[in-house]
Short mmCIF file of C-alpha atoms (C1' of nucleotides) in Angstrom, two decimals:
data_model
loop_
_atom_site.label_atom_id
_atom_site.label_comp_id
_atom_site.label_asym_id
_atom_site.label_seq_id
_atom_site.Cartn_x
_atom_site.Cartn_y
_atom_site.Cartn_z
CA MET A 1 -0.02 0.05 -0.05
CA THR A 2 1.21 3.32 -0.58
CA ILE A 3 0.15 6.81 0.27
CA GLN A 4 1.11 10.08 -1.60
CA ILE A 5 3.11 12.57 0.99
CA PRO A 6 1.60 16.01 1.20
CA SER A 7 3.69 18.97 0.96
CA GLY A 8 5.65 20.13 3.88
CA PHE A 9 5.33 16.75 5.58
CA ASN A 10 8.24 15.19 7.33
CA PHE A 11 7.94 11.49 8.50
CA ARG A 12 10.73 11.29 10.78
CA THR A 13 10.09 14.45 12.35
CA THR A 14 6.59 13.19 12.98
CA VAL A 15 7.85 10.01 14.34
CA ASN A 16 10.12 11.69 16.43
CA SER A 17 7.50 14.18 17.67
CA HIS A 18 7.15 12.74 21.19
CA GLY A 19 7.73 9.43 22.92
CA TRP A 20 4.94 7.57 21.35
CA TYR A 21 7.04 5.60 18.87
CA ASP A 22 8.72 4.15 21.85
CA LEU A 23 5.83 2.78 23.56
CA PRO A 24 4.06 -0.56 22.20
CA PRO A 25 2.69 -1.60 19.89
CA PHE A 26 4.75 1.04 18.37
CA ARG A 27 8.60 0.68 17.16
CA SER A 28 10.72 2.66 15.40
CA ASN A 29 14.65 2.10 14.77
CA ASP A 30 17.56 4.39 15.60
CA THR A 31 17.23 6.49 12.60
CA MET A 32 13.37 6.55 12.93
CA THR A 33 13.26 6.03 9.19
CA LEU A 34 10.31 3.50 9.80
CA LEU A 35 7.42 3.07 11.93
CA GLN A 36 5.52 0.00 13.04
CA THR A 37 2.59 -1.09 15.22
CA VAL A 38 -0.62 -3.27 15.31
CA ILE A 39 -3.97 -2.34 13.63
CA SER A 40 -6.87 -4.45 15.04
CA LEU A 41 -9.40 -4.70 12.27
CA THR A 42 -11.58 -7.09 13.70
CA PRO A 43 -11.46 -8.57 17.07
CA LYS A 44 -9.62 -11.56 15.47
CA LYS A 45 -7.83 -9.89 12.77
CA HIS A 46 -4.71 -7.87 14.10
CA VAL A 47 -1.81 -6.71 11.25
CA THR A 48 1.17 -5.74 12.01
CA ILE A 49 2.35 -2.92 9.60
CA THR A 50 5.69 -1.27 8.67
CA ILE A 51 5.69 2.24 7.13
CA ARG A 52 8.35 3.48 5.57
CA GLU A 53 9.20 6.70 3.40
CA THR A 54 10.22 6.01 -0.27
CA GLY A 55 10.55 9.18 -2.36
CA SER A 56 7.50 10.73 -2.58
CA VAL A 57 5.21 8.33 -0.87
CA LEU A 58 4.93 6.32 2.37
CA THR A 59 5.12 2.67 1.75
CA ILE A 60 2.97 0.48 4.24
CA THR A 61 3.89 -3.20 4.29
CA ASN A 62 2.34 -6.53 6.34
CA ASP A 63 3.14 -10.18 6.43
CA ARG A 64 2.10 -11.75 3.13
CA THR A 65 0.48 -14.36 5.14
CA ILE A 66 -2.71 -12.22 6.14
CA ARG A 67 -4.59 -11.43 3.00
CA LEU A 68 -6.35 -7.80 3.18
CA THR A 69 -9.56 -7.04 1.30
CA ARG A 70 -9.37 -3.58 -0.44
CA THR A 71 -11.66 -2.39 2.19
CA GLU A 72 -9.52 -3.21 4.91
CA GLN A 73 -6.60 -1.87 2.76
CA GLU A 74 -8.50 1.53 2.75
CA ARG A 75 -9.04 1.81 6.42
CA ILE A 76 -5.21 0.91 7.01
CA LYS A 77 -4.59 3.66 4.90
CA ASN A 78 -6.67 5.82 6.17
CA ILE A 79 -5.71 4.99 10.14
CA VAL A 80 -2.00 5.50 8.66
CA ARG A 81 -2.83 9.02 7.56
CA SER A 82 -4.68 9.74 10.69
CA MET A 83 -1.41 8.53 13.27
CA LEU A 84 1.04 10.69 10.89
CA ARG A 85 -1.61 13.65 11.16
CA MET A 86 -1.55 13.92 7.40
CA ASP A 87 -4.56 15.37 6.53
CA GLU A 88 -4.34 18.56 9.40
CA GLN A 89 -4.37 21.85 8.20
CA PHE A 90 -0.84 23.55 9.74
CA SER A 91 -0.87 26.70 7.22
CA LYS A 92 -2.05 28.92 10.18
CA PHE A 93 0.32 27.63 12.66
CA TYR A 94 3.34 28.02 9.84
CA SER A 95 2.57 31.44 9.39
CA LEU A 96 2.87 32.12 12.75
CA CYS A 97 6.03 30.24 13.03
CA LYS A 98 7.31 32.46 9.93
CA LYS A 99 7.21 35.36 11.88
CA GLU A 100 9.32 34.20 14.97
CA PRO A 101 12.79 33.80 14.28
CA HIS A 102 13.17 31.18 16.92
CA LEU A 103 10.42 29.13 15.06
CA ARG A 104 11.47 29.11 11.52
CA TRP A 105 13.02 25.86 12.07
CA VAL A 106 9.56 24.25 12.40
CA LEU A 107 8.74 24.95 8.76
CA LYS A 108 12.35 23.58 7.87
CA ARG A 109 11.99 20.38 9.60
CA GLY A 110 8.32 20.09 8.28
CA ALA A 111 7.51 19.65 12.53
CA GLY A 112 4.07 20.24 14.28
CA ARG A 113 2.50 16.63 13.39
CA ILE A 114 2.16 14.88 16.91
CA LEU A 115 2.25 11.04 16.51
CA ARG A 116 -0.85 9.56 18.01
CA SER A 117 -2.23 6.15 18.39
CA PRO A 118 -4.73 4.29 15.84
CA THR A 119 -7.51 4.79 18.52
CA VAL A 120 -8.48 7.82 21.12
CA PHE A 121 -8.68 5.13 23.56
CA GLU A 122 -5.22 3.72 23.19
CA ASP A 123 -4.01 7.63 23.27
CA VAL A 124 -5.86 7.99 26.93
CA VAL A 125 -4.61 4.68 28.62
CA LYS A 126 -1.06 5.65 27.36
CA MET A 127 -1.46 9.05 28.99
CA MET A 128 -2.88 7.89 32.10
CA PHE A 129 0.14 5.56 32.22
CA THR A 130 2.68 8.61 31.70
CA THR A 131 1.30 10.46 34.92
CA ASN A 132 3.28 10.72 38.03
CA CYS A 133 5.59 8.37 37.11
CA SER A 134 9.20 8.09 35.11
CA TRP A 135 9.31 7.37 31.24
CA ALA A 136 10.55 3.87 32.33
CA LEU A 137 7.53 3.09 34.46
CA THR A 138 5.18 4.01 31.62
CA LYS A 139 6.99 1.86 29.54
CA ILE A 140 6.83 -1.01 31.95
CA GLN A 141 2.89 -0.58 31.83
CA THR A 142 2.56 -0.30 28.47
CA VAL A 143 4.67 -3.28 27.50
CA GLN A 144 2.84 -5.55 30.34
CA LEU A 145 -0.87 -4.46 28.92
CA THR A 146 0.00 -5.19 25.47
CA THR A 147 2.10 -8.71 26.07
CA LYS A 148 -0.55 -9.70 28.55
CA LEU A 149 -3.76 -8.65 27.22
CA GLY A 150 -2.89 -7.98 23.51
CA LYS A 151 -3.15 -10.57 20.52
CA ARG A 152 0.30 -11.91 19.60
CA THR A 153 0.75 -11.19 15.56
CA VAL A 154 2.63 -13.25 13.15
CA GLU A 155 5.63 -10.92 13.57
CA ASN A 156 5.69 -11.20 17.32
CA PHE A 157 3.87 -7.83 18.05
CA PHE A 158 1.16 -7.69 20.39
CA SER A 159 -1.98 -5.56 19.72
CA PHE A 160 -3.17 -3.00 22.10
CA PRO A 161 -6.32 -4.84 24.08
CA PRO A 162 -9.46 -3.24 23.41
CA PRO A 163 -11.56 -1.98 26.67
CA GLU A 164 -13.69 -5.06 26.83
CA THR A 165 -10.85 -7.10 27.39
CA ILE A 166 -9.44 -4.82 30.00
CA ALA A 167 -12.66 -4.67 31.89
CA ARG A 168 -12.88 -8.28 32.49
CA GLN A 169 -9.77 -8.37 34.51
CA THR A 170 -9.85 -7.41 38.47
CA GLU A 171 -8.30 -4.23 40.27
CA HIS A 172 -6.02 -6.38 41.85
CA TRP A 173 -4.99 -8.40 38.81
CA LEU A 174 -4.13 -4.87 36.82
CA ARG A 175 -2.17 -3.49 40.16
CA ARG A 176 -0.01 -7.18 40.00
CA GLU A 177 0.52 -7.78 36.46
CA LEU A 178 0.55 -4.21 34.93
CA SER A 179 2.71 -2.35 37.87
CA CYS A 180 0.38 0.28 37.24
CA GLY A 181 -0.63 0.84 41.09
CA TYR A 182 -3.23 3.61 42.10
CA ARG A 183 -3.86 3.87 38.22
CA ALA A 184 -5.50 0.11 38.33
CA PRO A 185 -8.98 1.36 39.50
CA TYR A 186 -8.97 4.23 37.16
CA LEU A 187 -7.94 2.32 34.28
CA LEU A 188 -10.58 -0.54 35.21
CA LYS A 189 -13.37 2.43 35.50
CA LEU A 190 -12.62 3.90 32.20
CA CYS A 191 -12.91 0.55 30.32
CA ASN A 192 -16.27 -0.46 31.99
CA ASP A 193 -17.62 3.00 31.12
CA LEU A 194 -16.21 2.48 27.40
CA THR A 195 -17.97 -1.05 27.39
CA ASN A 196 -20.98 -0.05 29.00
CA ASN A 197 -21.40 2.80 26.74
CA THR A 198 -21.37 5.20 29.50
CA ILE A 199 -18.38 7.31 27.72
CA GLU A 200 -17.49 7.73 24.03
CA LEU A 201 -14.16 8.59 23.08
CA GLU A 202 -13.36 7.86 19.15
CA SER A 203 -15.84 10.65 18.06
CA MET A 204 -13.56 13.10 19.69
CA ARG A 205 -11.15 13.66 16.62
CA HIS A 206 -14.11 14.65 14.71
CA SER A 207 -16.20 16.73 17.15
CA ASP A 208 -17.16 20.13 16.51
CA LEU A 209 -17.56 20.68 20.12
CA PRO A 210 -15.55 23.87 21.50
CA THR A 211 -12.00 22.59 22.73
CA GLU A 212 -13.02 23.59 26.71
CA GLU A 213 -16.09 21.14 26.31
CA LEU A 214 -13.61 18.68 25.05
CA TYR A 215 -11.23 19.51 27.79
CA TRP A 216 -13.83 19.07 30.71
CA LYS A 217 -15.07 15.72 28.94
CA LEU A 218 -11.64 14.48 29.30
CA ARG A 219 -11.29 15.78 32.89
CA SER A 220 -14.21 13.81 33.88
CA ILE A 221 -12.28 10.39 33.32
CA LYS A 222 -10.83 9.68 36.62
CA GLY A 223 -6.97 9.73 36.42
CA ILE A 224 -7.05 12.16 33.80
CA GLY A 225 -5.81 15.67 35.33
CA HIS A 226 -4.89 19.18 34.02
CA TYR A 227 -1.69 17.77 32.19
CA ALA A 228 -3.08 14.68 30.61
CA ALA A 229 -6.30 16.09 29.48
CA GLY A 230 -3.83 18.90 27.65
CA ASN A 231 -1.88 16.57 26.22
CA ILE A 232 -4.75 14.21 24.83
CA LEU A 233 -6.44 17.76 23.12
CA LYS A 234 -3.16 18.15 21.35
CA LEU A 235 -3.53 14.30 19.98
CA LEU A 236 -6.99 15.52 19.10
CA GLY A 237 -5.92 18.46 17.27
CA ARG A 238 -6.77 21.08 19.88
CA TYR A 239 -3.93 23.17 20.87
CA ASP A 240 -5.25 25.63 23.31
CA TYR A 241 -3.68 23.82 26.36
CA LEU A 242 -0.19 23.61 27.12
CA GLY A 243 -0.26 20.10 29.12
CA ILE A 244 2.86 20.97 31.57
CA ASP A 245 4.40 18.40 33.13
CA SER A 246 8.13 18.59 35.39
CA TRP A 247 10.02 17.94 31.79
CA VAL A 248 8.32 20.97 30.24
CA ARG A 249 9.02 23.14 33.35
CA THR A 250 12.68 22.13 33.19
CA ARG A 251 12.93 22.84 29.55
CA PHE A 252 11.11 26.14 29.81
CA SER A 253 13.36 27.35 32.46
CA GLU A 254 16.76 26.34 30.67
CA ILE A 255 15.37 28.23 27.68
CA HIS A 256 13.58 31.36 28.89
CA THR A 257 14.53 31.92 32.76
CA LYS A 258 18.35 30.59 32.58
CA GLY A 259 17.41 27.59 34.89
CA ARG A 260 15.51 29.60 37.41
CA LYS A 261 12.00 27.99 38.41
CA VAL A 262 8.95 29.49 37.35
CA SER A 263 5.07 29.07 38.25
CA ASP A 264 3.03 27.33 35.72
CA ALA A 265 1.05 30.62 35.66
CA HIS A 266 4.04 32.26 34.68
CA ILE A 267 4.57 29.58 31.79
CA GLU A 268 0.93 29.72 30.56
CA LYS A 269 0.91 33.78 30.47
CA HIS A 270 4.20 33.58 28.24
CA TYR A 271 2.36 31.29 25.61
CA ASP A 272 -0.96 33.61 25.73
CA ARG A 273 0.18 35.59 22.37
CA TYR A 274 0.15 32.30 20.27
CA GLY A 275 -3.72 31.97 20.86
CA SER A 276 -5.26 28.54 20.02
CA TRP A 277 -1.68 27.30 18.62
CA ARG A 278 -0.09 27.99 22.23
CA GLY A 279 0.08 24.33 23.16
CA LEU A 280 1.84 23.49 19.71
CA VAL A 281 4.36 26.17 20.24
CA CYS A 282 5.43 25.41 23.70
CA LEU A 283 5.78 21.91 22.39
CA MET A 284 8.05 23.07 19.51
CA GLU A 285 9.90 24.85 21.83
CA VAL A 286 10.66 22.09 24.20
CA THR A 287 11.46 19.62 21.59
CA SER A 288 13.50 21.67 19.52
CA ASP A 289 16.53 20.26 20.39
CA TRP A 290 15.33 16.71 19.00
CA HIS A 291 15.29 17.83 15.44
CA GLY A 292 18.81 19.37 15.19
"C1'" DG B 1 21.73 -6.64 48.86
"C1'" DC B 2 18.98 -3.73 51.64
"C1'" DG B 3 16.71 0.08 53.30
"C1'" DT B 4 15.39 5.00 52.92
"C1'" DC B 5 14.32 8.75 50.28
"C1'" DC B 6 12.74 11.28 46.30
"C1'" DA B 7 10.01 12.46 42.08
"C1'" DG B 8 6.24 12.36 39.09
"C1'" DG B 9 -0.12 13.89 38.65
"C1'" DT B 10 -4.22 13.04 40.52
"C1'" DC B 11 -7.53 12.77 44.04
"C1'" DT B 12 -10.00 13.57 47.98
"C1'" DA B 13 -10.76 15.80 52.55
"C1'" DC B 14 -10.56 20.01 54.80
"C1'" DC B 15 -9.82 24.88 55.68
"C1'" DG C 1 -10.75 28.15 45.45
"C1'" DG C 2 -6.80 26.79 47.58
"C1'" DT C 3 -3.85 23.42 50.08
"C1'" DA C 4 -2.12 19.19 52.35
"C1'" DG C 5 -1.88 14.41 52.14
"C1'" DA C 6 -2.53 9.90 50.07
"C1'" DC C 7 -1.58 6.78 46.28
"C1'" DC C 8 2.48 3.59 43.94
"C1'" DT C 9 6.51 2.74 41.45
"C1'" DG C 10 11.35 2.86 39.96
"C1'" DG C 11 15.68 4.38 40.68
"C1'" DA C 12 19.36 6.52 43.21
"C1'" DC C 13 21.86 6.73 47.14
"C1'" DG C 14 24.12 5.42 51.46
"C1'" DC C 15 25.42 1.86 54.18
#
DNA sequence: GCGTCCAGGTCTACC
DNA sequence: GGTAGACCTGGACGC
């Protein structure tokens, strides 16, 4: 399968936009020139895909033993476009960056697109796993979740388990097997609510609701606070919130205040002038050193 | 190898 | 509305 690359799109910069490429089922290589993950087409059909940039197209390959219908191939292509944010409009953001000397690199590197998972559910669970712990623990929780509850594919990858599979476990089991500690009841409640249709996540990527309403919808999920909601919103294409964590605080003080610690209110105020793009401007600034 | 301390974000009870 | 303390884990550190 191939996808035509839109102008201004940069595959490597998108894969390296944040830590998601490092959390299973995602996998990448040292040079970030390929991205692999598992797409769950049906409860029993899980396909490992490999995405590479080859000239002016992205090439998507999968194991030849798995036959895909034309409809399934189209679905995979749409999911890849969505994960890599290929159809989102960044022209207004780039005009803004053009006016700021310290953000001109963003255009040169084709930055701004933030890698997201095939589903909102996967993004929300992973974001919950980033709260109040080190990256090492975030990774442990995600690895355990996928290997213990996901489905193994031909290439020895594991799919991200659906909410109903997680909802069948006990809180005790989740605590013990995933090392997710006090997050276990939050994860269980989220999965139960999704299974019972008490809440709905997937439509959020195409929602017409104002960003603030989406923010409060996310905040109604136990375990999703101000930081997590702000960052999930970025994965929904809304950049009004900063999603400040300890790392952003450190990077901000290194860049703007010679290492002097400042309050979150100070950081919020600094990015106010960028309006609805402030969250993305903040992310670009704190990750600028990742892109040379 | 063991014990102690700390960092990390969210929730809840309390003022 | 603001704040303190609990939640749980891995990692750093001292012994």
